[in-house]
């Protein structure tokens, strides 16, 4: 009985931490939101917001109608192929294409990866 009580006490603490991460608004998150609003991209739900990461589901209007994307914004100077693979895996879990935003550039391998998966992943540079 004592073991189950301690396990039950630990779980709410972890849940609270995740909720706090979502509620805190960061400077990077603000710049991502401003960038999205300038492009008329609507944020449907925020999934994660940390100091250098912002994850959300977004909707943008295309000539074929509204399209939903799994947005991953990273505050990094270089985006690697590994970053893109992780974003694609998360997006596929949500059955959505991936949309990556970063102030940095893509390295050579990441550019090749985007070229080969161009229908499922988009990259945009954050100003």
PDB file of N, CA and C in Angstrom, residues 39-118:
ATOM      1  N   UNK A  39       2.042  35.524 -41.158  1.00  0.00           N
ATOM      2  CA  UNK A  39       1.818  34.651 -42.322  1.00  0.00           C
ATOM      3  C   UNK A  39       0.378  34.133 -42.380  1.00  0.00           C
ATOM      4  N   UNK A  40      -0.500  34.626 -41.497  1.00  0.00           N
ATOM      5  CA  UNK A  40      -1.899  34.177 -41.399  1.00  0.00           C
ATOM      6  C   UNK A  40      -2.006  32.680 -41.143  1.00  0.00           C
ATOM      7  N   UNK A  41      -1.173  32.198 -40.221  1.00  0.00           N
ATOM      8  CA  UNK A  41      -1.215  30.802 -39.802  1.00  0.00           C
ATOM      9  C   UNK A  41      -1.842  30.763 -38.413  1.00  0.00           C
ATOM     10  N   UNK A  42      -2.883  29.960 -38.275  1.00  0.00           N
ATOM     11  CA  UNK A  42      -3.637  29.882 -37.026  1.00  0.00           C
ATOM     12  C   UNK A  42      -3.097  28.756 -36.149  1.00  0.00           C
ATOM     13  N   UNK A  43      -2.888  29.055 -34.863  1.00  0.00           N
ATOM     14  CA  UNK A  43      -2.463  28.027 -33.911  1.00  0.00           C
ATOM     15  C   UNK A  43      -3.719  27.359 -33.365  1.00  0.00           C
ATOM     16  N   UNK A  44      -3.846  26.059 -33.607  1.00  0.00           N
ATOM     17  CA  UNK A  44      -4.999  25.314 -33.120  1.00  0.00           C
ATOM     18  C   UNK A  44      -4.812  24.900 -31.667  1.00  0.00           C
ATOM     19  N   UNK A  45      -3.625  24.379 -31.347  1.00  0.00           N
ATOM     20  CA  UNK A  45      -3.329  24.007 -29.966  1.00  0.00           C
ATOM     21  C   UNK A  45      -1.823  24.011 -29.747  1.00  0.00           C
ATOM     22  N   UNK A  46      -1.442  24.517 -28.580  1.00  0.00           N
ATOM     23  CA  UNK A  46      -0.036  24.517 -28.178  1.00  0.00           C
ATOM     24  C   UNK A  46       0.229  23.223 -27.439  1.00  0.00           C
ATOM     25  N   UNK A  47       1.243  22.495 -27.842  1.00  0.00           N
ATOM     26  CA  UNK A  47       1.556  21.223 -27.206  1.00  0.00           C
ATOM     27  C   UNK A  47       2.722  21.333 -26.231  1.00  0.00           C
ATOM     28  N   UNK A  48       3.705  22.194 -26.555  1.00  0.00           N
ATOM     29  CA  UNK A  48       4.883  22.329 -25.714  1.00  0.00           C
ATOM     30  C   UNK A  48       5.509  23.690 -25.954  1.00  0.00           C
ATOM     31  N   UNK A  49       5.917  24.330 -24.869  1.00  0.00           N
ATOM     32  CA  UNK A  49       6.644  25.584 -25.011  1.00  0.00           C
ATOM     33  C   UNK A  49       7.726  25.627 -23.951  1.00  0.00           C
ATOM     34  N   UNK A  50       8.957  25.644 -24.426  1.00  0.00           N
ATOM     35  CA  UNK A  50      10.120  25.751 -23.553  1.00  0.00           C
ATOM     36  C   UNK A  50      10.956  26.927 -24.025  1.00  0.00           C
ATOM     37  N   UNK A  51      12.094  27.110 -23.380  1.00  0.00           N
ATOM     38  CA  UNK A  51      12.950  28.247 -23.700  1.00  0.00           C
ATOM     39  C   UNK A  51      13.392  28.258 -25.165  1.00  0.00           C
ATOM     40  N   UNK A  52      13.735  27.083 -25.715  1.00  0.00           N
ATOM     41  CA  UNK A  52      14.246  27.022 -27.086  1.00  0.00           C
ATOM     42  C   UNK A  52      13.402  26.126 -27.996  1.00  0.00           C
ATOM     43  N   UNK A  53      12.253  25.681 -27.518  1.00  0.00           N
ATOM     44  CA  UNK A  53      11.377  24.809 -28.310  1.00  0.00           C
ATOM     45  C   UNK A  53       9.937  25.292 -28.238  1.00  0.00           C
ATOM     46  N   UNK A  54       9.226  25.122 -29.333  1.00  0.00           N
ATOM     47  CA  UNK A  54       7.805  25.449 -29.387  1.00  0.00           C
ATOM     48  C   UNK A  54       7.161  24.421 -30.297  1.00  0.00           C
ATOM     49  N   UNK A  55       6.151  23.712 -29.796  1.00  0.00           N
ATOM     50  CA  UNK A  55       5.471  22.685 -30.566  1.00  0.00           C
ATOM     51  C   UNK A  55       3.973  22.968 -30.517  1.00  0.00           C
ATOM     52  N   UNK A  56       3.328  22.922 -31.668  1.00  0.00           N
ATOM     53  CA  UNK A  56       1.897  23.203 -31.735  1.00  0.00           C
ATOM     54  C   UNK A  56       1.297  22.559 -32.976  1.00  0.00           C
ATOM     55  N   UNK A  57      -0.018  22.511 -32.992  1.00  0.00           N
ATOM     56  CA  UNK A  57      -0.744  22.140 -34.198  1.00  0.00           C
ATOM     57  C   UNK A  57      -1.247  23.435 -34.809  1.00  0.00           C
ATOM     58  N   UNK A  58      -0.994  23.615 -36.092  1.00  0.00           N
ATOM     59  CA  UNK A  58      -1.372  24.863 -36.757  1.00  0.00           C
ATOM     60  C   UNK A  58      -2.187  24.565 -38.012  1.00  0.00           C
ATOM     61  N   UNK A  59      -2.898  25.596 -38.467  1.00  0.00           N
ATOM     62  CA  UNK A  59      -3.703  25.468 -39.680  1.00  0.00           C
ATOM     63  C   UNK A  59      -3.406  26.652 -40.582  1.00  0.00           C
ATOM     64  N   UNK A  60      -3.141  26.360 -41.850  1.00  0.00           N
ATOM     65  CA  UNK A  60      -2.932  27.434 -42.799  1.00  0.00           C
ATOM     66  C   UNK A  60      -3.781  27.182 -44.038  1.00  0.00           C
ATOM     67  N   UNK A  61      -4.168  28.273 -44.669  1.00  0.00           N
ATOM     68  CA  UNK A  61      -5.014  28.177 -45.860  1.00  0.00           C
ATOM     69  C   UNK A  61      -4.144  28.008 -47.093  1.00  0.00           C
ATOM     70  N   UNK A  62      -4.492  27.029 -47.900  1.00  0.00           N
ATOM     71  CA  UNK A  62      -3.797  26.765 -49.146  1.00  0.00           C
ATOM     72  C   UNK A  62      -4.808  26.891 -50.284  1.00  0.00           C
ATOM     73  N   UNK A  63      -4.360  26.931 -51.518  1.00  0.00           N
ATOM     74  CA  UNK A  63      -5.313  26.983 -52.637  1.00  0.00           C
ATOM     75  C   UNK A  63      -6.268  25.775 -52.666  1.00  0.00           C
ATOM     76  N   UNK A  64      -5.867  24.684 -52.055  1.00  0.00           N
ATOM     77  CA  UNK A  64      -6.710  23.485 -52.011  1.00  0.00           C
ATOM     78  C   UNK A  64      -7.581  23.427 -50.760  1.00  0.00           C
ATOM     79  N   UNK A  65      -7.531  24.457 -49.927  1.00  0.00           N
ATOM     80  CA  UNK A  65      -8.307  24.485 -48.693  1.00  0.00           C
ATOM     81  C   UNK A  65      -7.396  24.492 -47.482  1.00  0.00           C
ATOM     82  N   UNK A  66      -7.989  24.543 -46.288  1.00  0.00           N
ATOM     83  CA  UNK A  66      -7.165  24.596 -45.080  1.00  0.00           C
ATOM     84  C   UNK A  66      -6.383  23.291 -44.868  1.00  0.00           C
ATOM     85  N   UNK A  67      -5.144  23.438 -44.430  1.00  0.00           N
ATOM     86  CA  UNK A  67      -4.266  22.298 -44.188  1.00  0.00           C
ATOM     87  C   UNK A  67      -3.708  22.407 -42.777  1.00  0.00           C
ATOM     88  N   UNK A  68      -3.736  21.313 -42.028  1.00  0.00           N
ATOM     89  CA  UNK A  68      -3.184  21.300 -40.679  1.00  0.00           C
ATOM     90  C   UNK A  68      -1.785  20.702 -40.707  1.00  0.00           C
ATOM     91  N   UNK A  69      -0.895  21.302 -39.892  1.00  0.00           N
ATOM     92  CA  UNK A  69       0.491  20.852 -39.779  1.00  0.00           C
ATOM     93  C   UNK A  69       0.867  20.685 -38.316  1.00  0.00           C
ATOM     94  N   UNK A  70       1.837  19.811 -38.094  1.00  0.00           N
ATOM     95  CA  UNK A  70       2.454  19.660 -36.785  1.00  0.00           C
ATOM     96  C   UNK A  70       3.677  20.571 -36.797  1.00  0.00           C
ATOM     97  N   UNK A  71       3.610  21.662 -36.055  1.00  0.00           N
ATOM     98  CA  UNK A  71       4.666  22.673 -36.060  1.00  0.00           C
ATOM     99  C   UNK A  71       5.710  22.366 -34.992  1.00  0.00           C
ATOM    100  N   UNK A  72       6.969  22.385 -35.398  1.00  0.00           N
ATOM    101  CA  UNK A  72       8.091  22.268 -34.471  1.00  0.00           C
ATOM    102  C   UNK A  72       8.997  23.465 -34.735  1.00  0.00           C
ATOM    103  N   UNK A  73       9.133  24.331 -33.725  1.00  0.00           N
ATOM    104  CA  UNK A  73      10.021  25.485 -33.838  1.00  0.00           C
ATOM    105  C   UNK A  73      11.185  25.282 -32.885  1.00  0.00           C
ATOM    106  N   UNK A  74      12.394  25.413 -33.410  1.00  0.00           N
ATOM    107  CA  UNK A  74      13.604  25.231 -32.599  1.00  0.00           C
ATOM    108  C   UNK A  74      14.477  26.460 -32.718  1.00  0.00           C
ATOM    109  N   UNK A  75      14.991  26.914 -31.593  1.00  0.00           N
ATOM    110  CA  UNK A  75      15.878  28.074 -31.564  1.00  0.00           C
ATOM    111  C   UNK A  75      17.318  27.565 -31.657  1.00  0.00           C
ATOM    112  N   UNK A  76      17.719  27.176 -32.875  1.00  0.00           N
ATOM    113  CA  UNK A  76      19.054  26.635 -33.116  1.00  0.00           C
ATOM    114  C   UNK A  76      19.653  27.301 -34.343  1.00  0.00           C
ATOM    115  N   UNK A  77      20.980  27.375 -34.376  1.00  0.00           N
ATOM    116  CA  UNK A  77      21.668  27.953 -35.533  1.00  0.00           C
ATOM    117  C   UNK A  77      21.752  26.970 -36.695  1.00  0.00           C
ATOM    118  N   UNK A  78      21.826  25.684 -36.387  1.00  0.00           N
ATOM    119  CA  UNK A  78      21.902  24.636 -37.411  1.00  0.00           C
ATOM    120  C   UNK A  78      20.839  23.586 -37.121  1.00  0.00           C
ATOM    121  N   UNK A  79      20.019  23.298 -38.112  1.00  0.00           N
ATOM    122  CA  UNK A  79      19.037  22.220 -38.003  1.00  0.00           C
ATOM    123  C   UNK A  79      19.634  21.000 -38.690  1.00  0.00           C
ATOM    124  N   UNK A  80      19.659  19.882 -37.976  1.00  0.00           N
ATOM    125  CA  UNK A  80      20.268  18.663 -38.493  1.00  0.00           C
ATOM    126  C   UNK A  80      19.207  17.708 -39.030  1.00  0.00           C
ATOM    127  N   UNK A  81      19.677  16.696 -39.712  1.00  0.00           N
ATOM    128  CA  UNK A  81      18.779  15.660 -40.222  1.00  0.00           C
ATOM    129  C   UNK A  81      18.066  14.973 -39.058  1.00  0.00           C
ATOM    130  N   UNK A  82      18.764  14.792 -37.946  1.00  0.00           N
ATOM    131  CA  UNK A  82      18.174  14.166 -36.754  1.00  0.00           C
ATOM    132  C   UNK A  82      16.972  14.965 -36.242  1.00  0.00           C
ATOM    133  N   UNK A  83      17.085  16.301 -36.232  1.00  0.00           N
ATOM    134  CA  UNK A  83      15.965  17.149 -35.814  1.00  0.00           C
ATOM    135  C   UNK A  83      14.757  16.931 -36.722  1.00  0.00           C
ATOM    136  N   UNK A  84      15.005  16.819 -38.012  1.00  0.00           N
ATOM    137  CA  UNK A  84      13.924  16.619 -38.969  1.00  0.00           C
ATOM    138  C   UNK A  84      13.284  15.244 -38.823  1.00  0.00           C
ATOM    139  N   UNK A  85      14.090  14.233 -38.571  1.00  0.00           N
ATOM    140  CA  UNK A  85      13.571  12.874 -38.394  1.00  0.00           C
ATOM    141  C   UNK A  85      12.667  12.816 -37.174  1.00  0.00           C
ATOM    142  N   UNK A  86      13.095  13.423 -36.066  1.00  0.00           N
ATOM    143  CA  UNK A  86      12.285  13.437 -34.850  1.00  0.00           C
ATOM    144  C   UNK A  86      10.971  14.179 -35.097  1.00  0.00           C
ATOM    145  N   UNK A  87      11.042  15.302 -35.785  1.00  0.00           N
ATOM    146  CA  UNK A  87       9.827  16.070 -36.089  1.00  0.00           C
ATOM    147  C   UNK A  87       8.881  15.258 -36.972  1.00  0.00           C
ATOM    148  N   UNK A  88       9.413  14.544 -37.950  1.00  0.00           N
ATOM    149  CA  UNK A  88       8.580  13.712 -38.821  1.00  0.00           C
ATOM    150  C   UNK A  88       7.917  12.574 -38.042  1.00  0.00           C
ATOM    151  N   UNK A  89       8.649  11.982 -37.118  1.00  0.00           N
ATOM    152  CA  UNK A  89       8.078  10.899 -36.319  1.00  0.00           C
ATOM    153  C   UNK A  89       6.925  11.406 -35.462  1.00  0.00           C
ATOM    154  N   UNK A  90       7.128  12.561 -34.816  1.00  0.00           N
ATOM    155  CA  UNK A  90       6.070  13.145 -33.993  1.00  0.00           C
ATOM    156  C   UNK A  90       4.868  13.520 -34.850  1.00  0.00           C
ATOM    157  N   UNK A  91       5.119  14.102 -36.013  1.00  0.00           N
ATOM    158  CA  UNK A  91       4.029  14.496 -36.899  1.00  0.00           C
ATOM    159  C   UNK A  91       3.255  13.277 -37.386  1.00  0.00           C
ATOM    160  N   UNK A  92       3.961  12.196 -37.698  1.00  0.00           N
ATOM    161  CA  UNK A  92       3.270  10.998 -38.175  1.00  0.00           C
ATOM    162  C   UNK A  92       2.439  10.357 -37.063  1.00  0.00           C
ATOM    163  N   UNK A  93       2.847  10.509 -35.805  1.00  0.00           N
ATOM    164  CA  UNK A  93       2.029  10.028 -34.686  1.00  0.00           C
ATOM    165  C   UNK A  93       0.683  10.744 -34.663  1.00  0.00           C
ATOM    166  N   UNK A  94       0.683  12.011 -35.074  1.00  0.00           N
ATOM    167  CA  UNK A  94      -0.544  12.813 -35.111  1.00  0.00           C
ATOM    168  C   UNK A  94      -1.202  12.788 -36.490  1.00  0.00           C
ATOM    169  N   UNK A  95      -0.637  11.974 -37.411  1.00  0.00           N
ATOM    170  CA  UNK A  95      -1.137  11.839 -38.784  1.00  0.00           C
ATOM    171  C   UNK A  95      -1.217  13.190 -39.493  1.00  0.00           C
ATOM    172  N   UNK A  96      -0.132  13.954 -39.386  1.00  0.00           N
ATOM    173  CA  UNK A  96      -0.048  15.271 -39.995  1.00  0.00           C
ATOM    174  C   UNK A  96       1.302  15.446 -40.669  1.00  0.00           C
ATOM    175  N   UNK A  97       1.401  16.354 -41.648  1.00  0.00           N
ATOM    176  CA  UNK A  97       2.718  16.707 -42.171  1.00  0.00           C
ATOM    177  C   UNK A  97       3.453  17.613 -41.173  1.00  0.00           C
ATOM    178  N   UNK A  98       4.759  17.661 -41.269  1.00  0.00           N
ATOM    179  CA  UNK A  98       5.577  18.445 -40.328  1.00  0.00           C
ATOM    180  C   UNK A  98       5.908  19.811 -40.912  1.00  0.00           C
ATOM    181  N   UNK A  99       5.960  20.808 -40.038  1.00  0.00           N
ATOM    182  CA  UNK A  99       6.309  22.177 -40.413  1.00  0.00           C
ATOM    183  C   UNK A  99       7.374  22.630 -39.421  1.00  0.00           C
ATOM    184  N   UNK A 100       8.590  22.880 -39.891  1.00  0.00           N
ATOM    185  CA  UNK A 100       9.716  23.238 -39.040  1.00  0.00           C
ATOM    186  C   UNK A 100      10.008  24.726 -39.220  1.00  0.00           C
ATOM    187  N   UNK A 101      10.165  25.433 -38.096  1.00  0.00           N
ATOM    188  CA  UNK A 101      10.563  26.834 -38.135  1.00  0.00           C
ATOM    189  C   UNK A 101      11.796  26.987 -37.258  1.00  0.00           C
ATOM    190  N   UNK A 102      12.808  27.693 -37.776  1.00  0.00           N
ATOM    191  CA  UNK A 102      14.012  27.950 -36.994  1.00  0.00           C
ATOM    192  C   UNK A 102      14.712  29.194 -37.528  1.00  0.00           C
ATOM    193  N   UNK A 103      15.450  29.894 -36.656  1.00  0.00           N
ATOM    194  CA  UNK A 103      16.214  31.043 -37.135  1.00  0.00           C
ATOM    195  C   UNK A 103      17.478  30.625 -37.879  1.00  0.00           C
ATOM    196  N   UNK A 104      17.874  29.373 -37.721  1.00  0.00           N
ATOM    197  CA  UNK A 104      19.113  28.897 -38.326  1.00  0.00           C
ATOM    198  C   UNK A 104      18.910  28.266 -39.684  1.00  0.00           C
ATOM    199  N   UNK A 105      20.011  27.784 -40.226  1.00  0.00           N
ATOM    200  CA  UNK A 105      20.042  27.153 -41.545  1.00  0.00           C
ATOM    201  C   UNK A 105      19.968  25.640 -41.400  1.00  0.00           C
ATOM    202  N   UNK A 106      19.640  24.977 -42.496  1.00  0.00           N
ATOM    203  CA  UNK A 106      19.678  23.527 -42.560  1.00  0.00           C
ATOM    204  C   UNK A 106      21.078  23.085 -42.958  1.00  0.00           C
ATOM    205  N   UNK A 107      21.584  22.018 -42.338  1.00  0.00           N
ATOM    206  CA  UNK A 107      22.870  21.509 -42.805  1.00  0.00           C
ATOM    207  C   UNK A 107      22.644  20.701 -44.087  1.00  0.00           C
ATOM    208  N   UNK A 108      23.707  20.252 -44.724  1.00  0.00           N
ATOM    209  CA  UNK A 108      23.614  19.595 -46.033  1.00  0.00           C
ATOM    210  C   UNK A 108      22.727  18.352 -45.988  1.00  0.00           C
ATOM    211  N   UNK A 109      22.914  17.512 -44.976  1.00  0.00           N
ATOM    212  CA  UNK A 109      22.117  16.283 -44.871  1.00  0.00           C
ATOM    213  C   UNK A 109      20.646  16.608 -44.654  1.00  0.00           C
ATOM    214  N   UNK A 110      20.350  17.655 -43.885  1.00  0.00           N
ATOM    215  CA  UNK A 110      18.969  18.053 -43.638  1.00  0.00           C
ATOM    216  C   UNK A 110      18.318  18.562 -44.925  1.00  0.00           C
ATOM    217  N   UNK A 111      19.066  19.284 -45.749  1.00  0.00           N
ATOM    218  CA  UNK A 111      18.527  19.764 -47.023  1.00  0.00           C
ATOM    219  C   UNK A 111      18.172  18.593 -47.943  1.00  0.00           C
ATOM    220  N   UNK A 112      19.023  17.584 -47.952  1.00  0.00           N
ATOM    221  CA  UNK A 112      18.755  16.397 -48.755  1.00  0.00           C
ATOM    222  C   UNK A 112      17.531  15.652 -48.235  1.00  0.00           C
ATOM    223  N   UNK A 113      17.406  15.587 -46.912  1.00  0.00           N
ATOM    224  CA  UNK A 113      16.257  14.911 -46.292  1.00  0.00           C
ATOM    225  C   UNK A 113      14.960  15.633 -46.659  1.00  0.00           C
ATOM    226  N   UNK A 114      14.957  16.954 -46.575  1.00  0.00           N
ATOM    227  CA  UNK A 114      13.763  17.731 -46.920  1.00  0.00           C
ATOM    228  C   UNK A 114      13.428  17.547 -48.393  1.00  0.00           C
ATOM    229  N   UNK A 115      14.441  17.499 -49.239  1.00  0.00           N
ATOM    230  CA  UNK A 115      14.199  17.306 -50.670  1.00  0.00           C
ATOM    231  C   UNK A 115      13.546  15.957 -50.938  1.00  0.00           C
ATOM    232  N   UNK A 116      13.984  14.925 -50.236  1.00  0.00           N
ATOM    233  CA  UNK A 116      13.416  13.595 -50.480  1.00  0.00           C
ATOM    234  C   UNK A 116      12.024  13.437 -49.857  1.00  0.00           C
ATOM    235  N   UNK A 117      11.701  14.210 -48.821  1.00  0.00           N
ATOM    236  CA  UNK A 117      10.397  14.128 -48.145  1.00  0.00           C
ATOM    237  C   UNK A 117       9.595  15.425 -48.326  1.00  0.00           C
ATOM    238  N   UNK A 118       9.780  16.126 -49.423  1.00  0.00           N
ATOM    239  CA  UNK A 118       9.221  17.470 -49.610  1.00  0.00           C
ATOM    240  C   UNK A 118       7.703  17.548 -49.508  1.00  0.00           C
TER     241      UNK A 118
END
